Amino acid sequence: MYIYLKLMNELEELILKQPYKDGQKLPSIRSLAEQYGCSKSTIIKALDELEKRHLIYAMPKSGYYVVKGTDSVQGEASPILNFADSAPDPNVFPYLDFQHCINKAIDTYQKDLFVYGTAKGMTSLIDVVRKQLTSYQVFAEERNIFVVSGVQQALSLLAAIPFPSGKQKVLIEQPGYHLFIEYLETRRIPVIGIERRFSGIDFGRLEEIFRTEDIKFFYTMPRFHNPLGCSYTNKEKKRLARLAAKYDVYIVEDDFLADFEQDSKADPIYAHDDSSHVIYLKSYSKIIFPGLRIGIAVIPDLLTGSFRLYKKQDDIDSSMLSQAALEIYLRSGMFDRHRAKIRSSYTAKAKLLDAALVKEAARSGGAFTYERPKHPSIHTHILLDKTLSVPQIIAKLKKESIHLFSLDRDYLSNFQRENILKLNATNVSEEDIERGIERIGALLIQSARK
């Protein structure tokens, strides 16, 4: 990432977190250059960008001054602790940056926006995405990359198209992605579930299913699994790739949180695929915003023809305006700046969530257990004592202004459910995380004693 983009993030944090008042003067350019160890021109470039975002304003021959706006004060406690929602925190959404990209897209691609595009996606966006994918260790050719209207569309198309093997059944982890589960069951597509635990998956059972069942593809979230929050090791990913090749089963890898990975050695399953049996899916909904409805699918050669045909019949093309705006957002470096900012925010929250759960689990007396991950995730889960009712716990917490969701929709209707409580800190402030977990822990302990 460019130095001035990194500097913008740091200066923005300084403005938001320090007790600056509206109209208060920032330190001089010289002092900022000394503080951050960079040139004055770099400082000026960063300040100019912040001025365009209306966070500061310049006074000739005087300096730069803060525009605080009317947002709530940082650190102010929220009356509702929302551990349920997983949509990106609106406080870190790049409103002005993306507004600029939309306006720029209209100016740059005005003729293209008023005609149908192609089912495959906007060529200039695919070119940018192909280069970006290499940073995730996904090396794909342009012909294999498709722009889709969110990962959900890619999944529905893959469930519908015929595969070369002629197999019919879909295998999914349990618990798993509730919208895909709903899609499969509503359309009565043959589906089998396999249990996913924090410690991983039963590879013996997985191989047995691959060998004996008519499995078309196995849908998995290897990184920061939703709703569990756990990840496969590189050894497990390699094993999955080998099994897929051995039994001619495709792996559909939903890497929806790739942008939040902290371990530089954690490669996707796709990186270990030597037989073109892995389909890689990338989402922008968790890093930017869900309403963008743009995702990426990397499709093996044997499936591209069918995928393109079904995609064209499904929606002709994905939103051209969204594609054009995203292309400008990625190419300009704004995405890198935003990713660094949101990754920093989510990493801090994940560590606070992890520490709070470790503390509460230790004194819960068995009311709940928490398995600590090597790399904390922004969302995770706890396993409740069998005597506790998840719906009752959620209802009691709601009365105390703590919101949580049940995992019922994350299981197939005929699959046995675990007594799991999911926790997502995406929309909880850093100041509220420990307080919220303490209140949840206290209620669980109290309920277990009754």
C-alpha atoms as one frame of an Amber mdcrd trajectory, in Angstrom:
protein
   0.000   0.000   0.000   1.218   3.537  -0.790   2.859   5.365   2.132   0.445
   8.295   1.925  -2.567   5.922   2.050  -1.215   4.315   5.219  -0.562   7.768
   6.593  -4.146   8.824   5.788  -5.444   5.969   7.940  -3.206   6.970  10.835
  -4.124  10.665  10.607  -7.814   9.817  10.372  -7.523   7.667  13.491  -5.717
  10.536  15.202  -8.545  12.941  14.326 -11.300  10.555  15.402  -9.758   9.245
  18.606  -8.000  12.323  19.951 -10.111  14.971  21.751 -10.082  17.384  18.823
 -12.837  19.955  18.677 -14.484  21.247  15.549 -12.140  23.855  14.061  -9.113
  22.876  16.154  -5.781  23.134  14.365  -3.742  20.034  13.545   0.019  19.890
  14.202   2.155  21.564  11.549   3.286  19.741   8.415   6.865  19.808   9.679
   5.969  18.258  13.060   3.793  15.592  11.391   6.648  14.730   9.014   8.983
  14.311  11.985   6.385  12.317  13.939   5.702   9.834  11.101   9.213   9.778
   9.650   8.299  10.781   6.114   8.673  13.711   3.746   6.625  16.897   3.887
   5.252  16.176   0.400   3.853  12.845   1.637   2.182  14.624   4.569   0.720
  17.264   2.244  -0.638  14.607  -0.131  -2.314  12.745   2.753  -3.779  15.966
   4.177  -5.098  16.964   0.757  -6.909  13.636   0.477  -8.409  14.045   3.960
  -9.568  17.504   2.952 -11.377  16.004  -0.051 -13.149  13.692   2.410 -14.243
  16.736   4.441 -12.455  15.565   7.584 -10.221  18.652   7.657 -10.000  22.011
   5.895  -7.049  24.211   4.980  -6.485  27.849   5.816  -3.900  29.569   3.551
  -0.680  30.394   5.430  -2.240  29.031   8.623  -2.542  25.255   8.489  -5.112
  22.466   8.579  -8.145  22.346  10.876 -10.465  19.565  12.018 -14.056  19.034
  10.870 -15.635  16.798  13.504 -19.135  16.733  12.052 -22.153  15.449  13.951
 -21.175  11.795  14.436 -21.446  10.253  17.892 -18.439  10.616  20.130 -15.900
   7.832  19.918 -16.004   5.654  22.990 -19.572   6.520  23.852 -21.352   3.384
  25.072 -24.132   2.078  22.853 -27.504   1.350  24.493 -27.802  -1.842  22.386
 -25.014  -4.399  22.174 -25.421  -6.009  18.756 -23.544  -9.319  18.700 -25.845
 -10.593  15.935 -25.273  -8.623  12.734 -22.371  -9.488  10.461 -22.717  -6.652
   7.940 -19.709  -4.302   7.868 -19.547  -1.670  10.584 -21.107   1.490   9.048
 -18.647   3.606  11.019 -15.771   2.339   8.879 -17.554   2.444   5.514 -15.762
   4.668   2.949 -18.785   6.762   1.993 -16.961   9.654   0.350 -14.412   7.452
  -1.398 -17.057   5.238  -2.936 -19.277   8.170  -3.818 -16.327   9.571  -5.735
 -15.899   6.229  -7.522 -19.572   6.109  -8.518 -19.400   9.642  -9.918 -16.152
   8.843 -11.700 -17.681   5.647 -13.112 -20.610   7.588 -14.567 -18.210  10.075
 -16.193 -15.782   7.434 -17.462 -18.113   4.659 -18.568 -21.278   6.641 -19.338
 -21.918   4.883 -22.667 -21.246   1.410 -21.262 -23.620   1.902 -18.327 -26.676
   2.266 -20.559 -26.264  -0.960 -22.534 -26.216  -4.602 -21.510 -22.803  -5.918
 -20.613 -21.708  -9.547 -20.769 -22.550 -12.457 -18.525 -18.851 -12.822 -17.771
 -18.433  -9.310 -16.425 -16.705  -6.036 -17.220 -13.333  -6.701 -18.890 -11.491
  -3.881 -17.090 -12.785  -5.068 -13.695 -11.750  -8.664 -14.389  -8.271  -7.423
 -15.307  -7.918  -5.576 -11.981  -9.405  -8.482 -10.009  -7.077 -11.016 -11.653
  -4.081  -9.044 -10.404  -5.611  -8.620  -6.953  -6.317 -12.355  -6.638  -2.616
 -13.090  -6.825  -2.232 -11.478  -3.393  -4.477 -14.283  -2.073  -2.338 -16.899
  -3.874  -5.060 -17.390  -6.474  -3.406 -17.388  -9.902  -6.131 -17.542 -12.531
  -6.489 -16.761 -16.216  -8.893 -14.101 -17.441 -11.064 -16.755 -19.136 -11.750
 -18.420 -15.774 -12.840 -15.299 -13.851 -16.512 -14.343 -13.717 -18.179 -11.356
 -12.057 -21.304 -12.500 -10.212 -24.106 -10.715  -8.365 -22.788 -11.796  -4.988
 -21.486 -15.206  -3.908 -25.090 -16.329  -3.414 -25.670 -16.131  -7.178 -22.524
 -18.142  -7.884 -23.694 -20.857  -5.476 -27.170 -21.046  -6.993 -25.693 -21.327
 -10.505 -23.248 -24.056  -9.445 -26.072 -26.005  -7.820 -28.055 -25.810 -11.055
 -25.509 -26.467 -13.812 -24.570 -30.001 -14.890 -21.077 -31.149 -13.935 -18.878
 -33.378 -16.156 -19.127 -36.262 -13.668 -22.926 -36.327 -13.921 -23.157 -36.408
 -10.122 -26.154 -34.765  -8.442 -25.695 -34.261  -4.678 -24.268 -31.254  -2.849
 -22.281 -31.755   0.361 -22.195 -28.872   2.851 -20.663 -28.258   6.265 -22.954
 -28.151   9.283 -23.560 -25.550  10.524 -23.173 -23.477   7.356 -24.366 -20.627
   5.156 -28.086 -20.255   5.863 -29.082 -18.692   2.523 -27.504 -21.531   0.536
 -29.163 -24.084   2.810 -32.504 -22.364   2.214 -31.877 -22.342  -1.542 -31.064
 -26.054  -1.678 -34.004 -27.132   0.453 -36.520 -24.837  -1.273 -35.579 -26.231
  -4.693 -35.277 -29.779  -3.369 -31.728 -30.202  -4.610 -30.195 -33.386  -3.127
 -27.985 -32.291  -0.231 -25.984 -34.015   2.502 -24.487 -32.411   5.603 -21.197
 -33.181   7.352 -20.381 -31.850  10.791 -17.767 -29.108  11.070 -16.319 -28.551
  14.516 -13.889 -25.981  15.821 -11.223 -28.693  15.775 -11.924 -29.408  12.112
 -13.741 -32.050  10.106 -13.768 -35.857  10.257 -11.689 -36.655   7.168 -12.491
 -40.345   7.464 -16.189 -39.569   7.234 -15.553 -37.058   4.439 -13.667 -39.613
   2.337 -16.384 -42.182   2.937 -19.009 -39.736   1.639 -16.848 -38.849  -1.372
 -16.393 -42.575  -2.133 -19.950 -43.844  -1.588 -22.243 -40.900  -2.349 -23.086
 -39.176  -5.622 -21.334 -35.914  -4.645 -21.268 -33.149  -7.249 -19.397 -30.651
  -5.090 -18.446 -29.967  -1.494 -19.181 -26.412  -0.337 -16.801 -25.210   2.371
 -15.651 -22.041   4.139 -12.058 -22.951   5.032 -11.141 -19.520   6.394 -13.016
 -17.937   9.355 -15.964 -20.304   8.948 -19.388 -18.745   9.403 -20.791 -19.189
  12.015 -18.024 -21.052  13.897 -15.106 -18.668  13.246 -12.518 -21.448  12.816
 -10.139 -22.146   9.913  -8.577 -25.190   8.290  -4.818 -25.612   8.519  -2.736
 -25.669   5.329  -2.265 -29.407   5.884  -6.047 -29.908   5.948  -6.495 -27.762
   2.819  -3.948 -29.868   0.949  -5.763 -33.011   2.064  -9.080 -31.626   0.813
  -7.544 -30.887  -2.589  -6.117 -34.423  -2.832  -9.451 -36.042  -1.924 -11.269
 -33.920  -4.495  -8.922 -35.110  -7.234  -9.029 -38.733  -6.101 -12.831 -39.001
  -6.128 -13.636 -36.490  -8.890 -15.510 -34.207  -6.478 -15.323 -30.450  -6.930
 -14.570 -28.191  -3.968 -16.458 -24.883  -3.865 -14.280 -22.665  -1.684 -16.079
 -19.647  -0.229 -13.221 -17.354   0.829 -15.510 -14.521   1.923 -13.154 -13.180
   4.615  -9.854 -13.466   2.746  -9.211  -9.752   3.274  -9.053 -10.183   7.060
  -6.387 -12.884   7.138  -3.465 -12.106   9.450  -1.397 -15.217   8.713   0.596
 -14.620   5.525   1.183 -18.380   5.183  -2.528 -19.275   5.206  -3.208 -20.053
   1.543  -6.620 -21.018   0.119  -7.428 -24.574  -1.003  -7.198 -23.248  -4.556
  -3.435 -22.777  -4.129  -3.059 -26.539  -3.507  -5.259 -27.664  -6.414  -3.323
 -29.537  -9.119  -6.339 -31.100 -10.840  -8.677 -28.127 -11.509 -11.211 -29.404
  -8.980 -11.449 -26.230  -6.870 -13.910 -23.406  -7.596 -12.861 -20.228  -5.797
 -15.415 -17.630  -4.664 -14.520 -14.127  -3.448 -16.931 -11.624  -1.916 -16.704
  -7.851  -1.451 -19.792  -7.638   0.781 -17.927  -8.021   4.090 -15.093  -5.645
   3.267 -17.108  -2.877   1.570 -20.887  -3.261   1.877 -23.488  -6.003   1.109
 -25.550  -3.803  -1.229 -22.695  -3.692  -3.758 -23.758  -7.205  -4.909 -20.503
  -7.964  -6.654 -18.577 -11.175  -6.153 -15.941 -13.115  -8.077 -16.006 -16.753
  -9.174 -12.956 -18.573 -10.536 -14.370 -21.411 -12.634 -12.353 -24.376 -14.052
 -12.225 -24.732 -17.843 -14.601 -27.715 -17.974 -17.367 -25.654 -16.328 -16.950
 -22.199 -17.900 -19.277 -22.836 -20.838 -22.190 -24.009 -18.688 -21.559 -21.351
 -16.067 -21.582 -18.554 -18.663 -24.815 -19.859 -20.238 -26.670 -20.174 -16.936
 -25.348 -16.797 -15.758 -26.618 -15.083 -18.919 -30.050 -16.655 -18.465 -30.135
 -15.717 -14.789 -29.521 -11.946 -15.009 -27.824 -11.097 -18.373 -25.101  -9.268
 -16.440 -24.311  -7.937 -12.974 -24.852  -4.231 -12.275 -22.606  -2.296 -14.638
 -22.542   0.742 -12.354 -21.407  -1.365  -9.398 -18.776  -3.064 -11.543 -17.439
   0.226 -12.899 -17.339   1.854  -9.449 -15.571  -1.177  -7.958 -13.049  -1.208
 -10.798 -12.120   2.431 -10.081 -12.097   1.764  -6.324  -9.668  -1.148  -6.721
  -7.439   0.458  -9.349  -7.074   3.779  -7.482  -5.658   2.222  -4.303  -8.689
   3.290  -2.246  -9.528  -0.374  -1.590  -6.051  -1.024  -0.162  -6.419   1.940
   2.181  -9.897   0.844   3.297  -8.814  -2.778   3.730  -5.926  -1.729   5.973
  -8.267   0.412   8.031 -11.045  -2.150   8.484  -8.584  -5.011   9.011  -6.946
  -3.051  11.813 -10.335  -2.305  13.387 -11.590  -5.899  13.139  -8.310  -7.375
  14.371  -8.447  -5.192  17.484 -12.076  -6.193  18.111 -11.315  -9.892  17.524
  -8.547  -9.821  20.127 -10.816  -8.106  22.647 -13.595 -10.632  21.977 -11.174
 -13.536  22.365  -9.692 -12.223  25.623 -13.124 -11.528  27.106 -14.389 -15.023
  26.247 -11.296 -16.692  27.718 -11.836 -14.746  30.939 -15.563 -15.492  31.195
 -15.249 -19.161  30.223 -12.697 -19.695  32.998 -15.163 -18.556  35.630 -18.352
 -19.921  34.074 -18.258 -23.168  36.022 -19.056 -25.167  32.896 -22.032 -23.048
  31.824 -20.239 -22.678  28.496 -16.946 -23.605  26.868 -14.837 -21.635  24.417
 -12.115 -23.063  22.180  -9.447 -20.469  21.595  -8.264 -20.100  17.986  -4.673
 -19.510  16.921  -5.814 -16.346  15.142  -8.929 -14.717  16.702 -11.825 -13.975
  14.354 -14.318 -11.096  14.398 -16.986 -13.778  14.844 -16.832 -16.953  16.884
 -19.030 -19.225  18.998 -19.375 -20.776  22.425 -20.812 -24.187  23.292 -23.472
 -23.998  25.985 -24.181 -26.558  28.678 -26.823 -29.043  27.440 -29.238 -27.933
  30.161 -29.424 -24.424  28.706 -31.930 -23.457  26.021 -30.455 -21.243  23.299
 -33.821 -19.621  22.380 -34.479 -18.805  26.043 -30.985 -17.376  26.499 -31.387
 -15.194  23.386 -34.776 -13.959  24.634 -33.370 -13.085  28.082 -30.397 -11.253
  26.573 -32.679  -9.281  24.287 -34.469  -7.908  27.368 -31.065  -6.645  28.497
 -30.495  -4.981  25.084 -28.023  -7.612  23.897 -28.894  -8.968  20.455 -27.961
 -12.449  19.234 -29.266 -14.751  16.490 -30.247 -18.396  16.747 -28.322 -20.860
  14.557 -31.400 -22.870  13.597 -31.289 -21.512  10.051 -27.618 -22.499   9.738
 -28.490 -26.214   9.772 -30.259 -28.483   7.326 -33.759 -29.264   8.601 -32.869
 -32.917   9.265 -29.406 -32.356  10.775 -28.808 -32.589  14.533 -27.989 -29.201
  16.047 -25.316 -28.333  18.578 -26.065 -26.079  21.559 -24.142 -23.181  20.037
 -24.301 -19.450  20.629 -22.722 -17.346  17.884 -21.023 -14.035  18.709 -20.113
 -11.388  16.155 -18.292  -8.222  17.229 -18.474  -6.467  13.849 -21.034  -3.926
  15.037 -19.953  -3.689  18.682 -17.566  -0.917  19.696 -14.225  -1.832  21.241
 -15.341  -0.155  24.469 -18.456  -2.363  24.671 -17.042  -5.810  23.864 -15.734
  -6.780  27.297 -18.788  -5.328  29.036 -21.104  -7.250  26.715 -19.330 -10.587
  27.159 -19.337 -10.118  30.937 -23.113  -9.633  30.879 -23.606 -12.667  28.625
 -21.364 -14.767  30.873 -23.216 -13.653  34.020 -26.586 -14.566  32.524 -25.348
 -17.988  31.392 -23.922 -18.745  34.833 -27.148 -17.628  36.483 -29.280 -19.717
  34.105 -27.120 -22.837  34.585 -27.567 -22.690  38.365 -31.379 -22.738  38.197
